[in-house]
Every structure is written in C-alpha cells, then in structure tokens.
C-alpha cells in the first residue's frame, strides 16, 4: 500500500498495491511472468518524474529497477546501461570519459529506462538517436531488440504495457570532456531559467503539437498562466508545466488538464496529446 505521491515528482497519486524492487534482470523478468500468470496488472516505475497517478487506490504493482545490480559497462564508444540508472548521471559520466552525443539529455531528471520508454529529448537531442539496442523482458523471456526493429518517434517508443525495459546500449562518439561539460552546463542553466525546477511537476504535460508549434507558448498566449484548480496551478514560469502544492489531488491536475485542452481546442482547433504517462 504505497502512496504514489511519495514516488512521483508531481507529488500526487493514491495508494498502489505494491512496489517491487528486483535486483537482477532475471528476477525482474520472472516477476513479470508471475504477475501475468496471476492476471495482475503491473507497470514499470522509473523515477516518477513524467508520471501522473490518479487518486486511487490503484490495483496494480509497480516494478522499479532502481536496485538492479547490473553495472554500467563502457566498451569503446558504446555504453551498456541498466534501466534504473540516472540519466543525468550517465550524461556526466560519458562527458568525463570524452564520449559525446547525449549532452542535451543532461537536464532530464529521469531514469534511463523511462527515457527509452518515452524517447526523452531536449535541445534537439533524442535518446533514440544513440540507441543501438534495448533489453526487454517480454513474454517470459529477456530479449535484445536492435534499433532497426524499433519504431521511435517524437516522445514515442514501440514498447507496450507488457514490456519491461531492462537496459539499453548506446552508441556515442569520441568527444572532448571540457566541451561536453560546457555544453551540459549551458543546458542546465537554460532549464533553470525557463522551467519551474524548484516546484513539484512532471515536466511538460502535453506534447508539442507539431514542428514550430510550442504548447507552452499556445497556453501562455491564451493568458492561462497562474490558473489554479485546488492545489494545481499552470506554472507562471512555463505554461506547459502544471505545478502542485503539498495538498493537491490528482483530480485537481486532471481538471486543469481538461480546462487547458478545451480552451486550446476552442481557440486554436488543436487537440493536445498528453506527454506525461497517466496511471488511472
Ligand atoms: N514559451 C512561451 N511561454 C511559455 C513557455 C514557452 O512563450 O510559458 C515559448 C518560448 O519562449 C519558446 C517556445 O515557447 O519560444 C518553446 O519553449 P521552450 O524552449 O521552453 O521549449 P518547449 O518546446 O516548451 C521542449 C520540450 C521540453 C524540453 C525543452 C528544451 C516538449 C513538450 N517539451 O519544450 O521537454 O526541456 O524543449 O529542449 O517537447 C519535457 O519533456 O517534460 C520537457 C520539459
């Protein structure tokens, strides 16, 4: 009976049946197989930084891979990294080793597995651009899926609810540690200046609707910054962020999402798609 509000950066969400922390990929795969055998609903839980969980209670088991003991392995310009690893930490380590290609992912506060699942990106970088393969627990087996077989797009991966991403291998290129560190510092500075980094949020709530269109700008132009329902507010810093106070309910966030959607639909004829994952 874990309250999900303690496990998500948005700080909302009711009780979930259980959170499991398998420490090897084999145990994780076996757990998935057992849960499916018993017809129990399960979901992978990364760092909870792109997740909106309903007020619940929720009848599902979350599987966190934070405690996987698999080490990070560097081999030439490739790195094999477990799903529960911190993305910002990985970006720093690559930079220190003179490996370039993921600097733009530095400000994303999530796990590597979560980044693969949503094809996380920022500053023109997307994790799919450097993926060589992804290890997945699928239908009772652990399989390694090469990039060519995986259909990634903007904030989209081909993985389904029945896949548990266990890790990935990334292809980087030789770089210069000083240059990479400077680039990373610039992206972090930009994020701190343009996004509400000190507030509870799940990052951008909606996807951008198309090339050259920014949801944040659209909501801002409609004058919606600061609008509040219960404990949830459209961030005055960046309009595509909903921020919450300590007492917000997920229902407040859902209501604000619906309000934004209908205003944008009426004013601009645009149907906004969710960027955050939702557990209901
Ligand atoms: N803008 C406004 N008002 C706002 C927010 C933005 O006018 O309240 C304008 C900005 O001035 C800029 C444009 O909208 O001209 C785009 O804004 P920004 O540079 O902040 O980028 P974004 O498109 O809103 C995307 C990603 C972010 C990522 C940044 C930086 C999406 C949905 N969002 O935001 O990702 O950090 O680029 O690369 O693709 C996330 O995934 O959770 C996320 C925050």
Short mmCIF file of C-alpha atoms in Angstrom, two decimals, residues 60-199:
data_model
loop_
_atom_site.label_atom_id
_atom_site.label_comp_id
_atom_site.label_asym_id
_atom_site.label_seq_id
_atom_site.Cartn_x
_atom_site.Cartn_y
_atom_site.Cartn_z
CA UNK A 60 -1.54 -2.60 -9.76
CA UNK A 61 2.03 -3.50 -8.91
CA UNK A 62 4.82 -1.09 -9.83
CA UNK A 63 8.20 -2.55 -10.76
CA UNK A 64 11.13 -0.28 -10.01
CA UNK A 65 14.56 -1.18 -11.37
CA UNK A 66 16.42 1.32 -9.16
CA UNK A 67 18.06 -1.51 -7.26
CA UNK A 68 19.30 -3.50 -10.26
CA UNK A 69 22.86 -4.54 -9.52
CA UNK A 70 23.88 -4.62 -13.20
CA UNK A 71 26.90 -2.31 -13.63
CA UNK A 72 27.30 0.32 -16.36
CA UNK A 73 29.73 -1.03 -18.99
CA UNK A 74 31.81 1.18 -21.27
CA UNK A 75 33.29 -0.52 -24.34
CA UNK A 76 34.96 1.78 -26.81
CA UNK A 77 32.35 4.35 -27.78
CA UNK A 78 29.46 2.18 -26.60
CA UNK A 79 27.88 2.13 -23.16
CA UNK A 80 25.56 -0.56 -21.84
CA UNK A 81 23.43 0.81 -19.03
CA UNK A 82 20.71 -0.67 -16.81
CA UNK A 83 17.21 0.85 -16.89
CA UNK A 84 17.23 2.06 -13.28
CA UNK A 85 20.31 4.22 -13.79
CA UNK A 86 20.08 8.01 -13.57
CA UNK A 87 20.11 9.70 -16.98
CA UNK A 88 21.82 12.93 -15.77
CA UNK A 89 24.48 10.81 -14.03
CA UNK A 90 25.08 8.82 -17.21
CA UNK A 91 25.41 12.01 -19.25
CA UNK A 92 28.03 13.34 -16.80
CA UNK A 93 29.99 10.08 -16.85
CA UNK A 94 30.03 9.98 -20.64
CA UNK A 95 31.28 13.58 -20.75
CA UNK A 96 34.05 12.83 -18.23
CA UNK A 97 35.19 9.91 -20.39
CA UNK A 98 35.29 12.03 -23.52
CA UNK A 99 32.19 10.43 -25.03
CA UNK A 100 29.87 12.80 -26.83
CA UNK A 101 26.31 12.52 -28.19
CA UNK A 102 23.88 12.80 -25.26
CA UNK A 103 24.79 16.17 -23.73
CA UNK A 104 21.32 17.59 -24.47
CA UNK A 105 19.71 14.93 -22.28
CA UNK A 106 21.51 16.23 -19.17
CA UNK A 107 18.63 18.33 -17.80
CA UNK A 108 16.10 15.47 -17.91
CA UNK A 109 15.63 14.27 -14.32
CA UNK A 110 14.66 10.65 -15.06
CA UNK A 111 15.89 7.09 -15.31
CA UNK A 112 17.46 5.63 -18.43
CA UNK A 113 14.59 3.13 -18.79
CA UNK A 114 11.99 5.88 -18.55
CA UNK A 115 13.90 7.92 -21.13
CA UNK A 116 13.88 4.98 -23.57
CA UNK A 117 10.18 4.32 -22.96
CA UNK A 118 9.18 7.88 -23.88
CA UNK A 119 12.08 8.62 -26.24
CA UNK A 120 13.00 11.53 -23.98
CA UNK A 121 14.59 14.52 -25.61
CA UNK A 122 15.59 18.11 -25.23
CA UNK A 123 17.67 20.71 -27.07
CA UNK A 124 17.37 18.79 -30.32
CA UNK A 125 18.66 15.55 -28.80
CA UNK A 126 16.57 12.37 -28.51
CA UNK A 127 17.76 9.23 -26.80
CA UNK A 128 16.58 7.11 -29.79
CA UNK A 129 19.28 8.79 -31.90
CA UNK A 130 22.01 6.94 -30.00
CA UNK A 131 20.29 3.63 -29.16
CA UNK A 132 21.99 0.50 -30.52
CA UNK A 133 19.66 -1.97 -28.80
CA UNK A 134 17.22 -2.31 -25.90
CA UNK A 135 16.96 -5.26 -23.49
CA UNK A 136 13.36 -6.07 -22.61
CA UNK A 137 11.51 -8.64 -20.52
CA UNK A 138 8.77 -9.71 -22.91
CA UNK A 139 6.55 -12.77 -22.90
CA UNK A 140 8.58 -14.54 -20.19
CA UNK A 141 11.92 -14.04 -21.89
CA UNK A 142 14.68 -11.44 -21.92
CA UNK A 143 15.23 -10.26 -25.50
CA UNK A 144 17.70 -7.79 -27.02
CA UNK A 145 15.97 -5.72 -29.70
CA UNK A 146 18.20 -3.94 -32.22
CA UNK A 147 17.43 -0.30 -33.03
CA UNK A 148 16.48 -1.14 -36.64
CA UNK A 149 13.49 -3.11 -35.36
CA UNK A 150 12.29 -0.32 -33.08
CA UNK A 151 9.94 2.37 -34.28
CA UNK A 152 10.75 5.53 -32.34
CA UNK A 153 9.24 8.97 -32.98
CA UNK A 154 8.90 12.27 -31.08
CA UNK A 155 8.18 11.20 -27.46
CA UNK A 156 7.12 7.78 -28.69
CA UNK A 157 8.60 4.29 -28.49
CA UNK A 158 7.18 0.98 -29.68
CA UNK A 159 7.20 -0.59 -26.20
CA UNK A 160 3.85 -1.74 -24.86
CA UNK A 161 2.36 -2.18 -21.39
CA UNK A 162 3.59 -5.78 -21.43
CA UNK A 163 7.26 -4.84 -21.95
CA UNK A 164 9.65 -4.17 -19.09
CA UNK A 165 12.70 -2.27 -20.38
CA UNK A 166 15.72 -3.66 -18.53
CA UNK A 167 18.54 -1.67 -20.11
CA UNK A 168 19.98 -0.28 -23.29
CA UNK A 169 23.22 0.00 -25.26
CA UNK A 170 24.06 3.45 -26.60
CA UNK A 171 26.48 4.46 -29.36
CA UNK A 172 28.45 7.61 -28.59
CA UNK A 173 31.36 9.23 -30.42
CA UNK A 174 34.75 10.49 -29.33
CA UNK A 175 34.47 13.98 -27.88
CA UNK A 176 36.20 16.43 -25.63
CA UNK A 177 35.35 16.36 -21.90
CA UNK A 178 35.74 20.13 -21.48
CA UNK A 179 33.47 20.91 -24.45
CA UNK A 180 30.84 18.38 -23.34
CA UNK A 181 30.83 19.70 -19.77
CA UNK A 182 30.43 23.27 -21.01
CA UNK A 183 27.54 22.25 -23.25
CA UNK A 184 25.86 20.38 -20.36
CA UNK A 185 26.27 23.36 -18.03
CA UNK A 186 24.61 25.60 -20.63
CA UNK A 187 21.60 23.26 -20.98
CA UNK A 188 21.19 23.04 -17.21
CA UNK A 189 21.37 26.82 -16.93
CA UNK A 190 18.75 27.16 -19.67
CA UNK A 191 16.42 24.72 -17.92
CA UNK A 192 16.76 26.52 -14.58
CA UNK A 193 15.98 29.84 -16.32
CA UNK A 194 12.96 28.66 -18.35
CA UNK A 195 11.30 25.87 -16.33
CA UNK A 196 9.88 25.75 -12.76
CA UNK A 197 12.67 23.48 -11.48
CA UNK A 198 12.02 24.11 -7.79
CA UNK A 199 8.29 23.26 -7.95
#
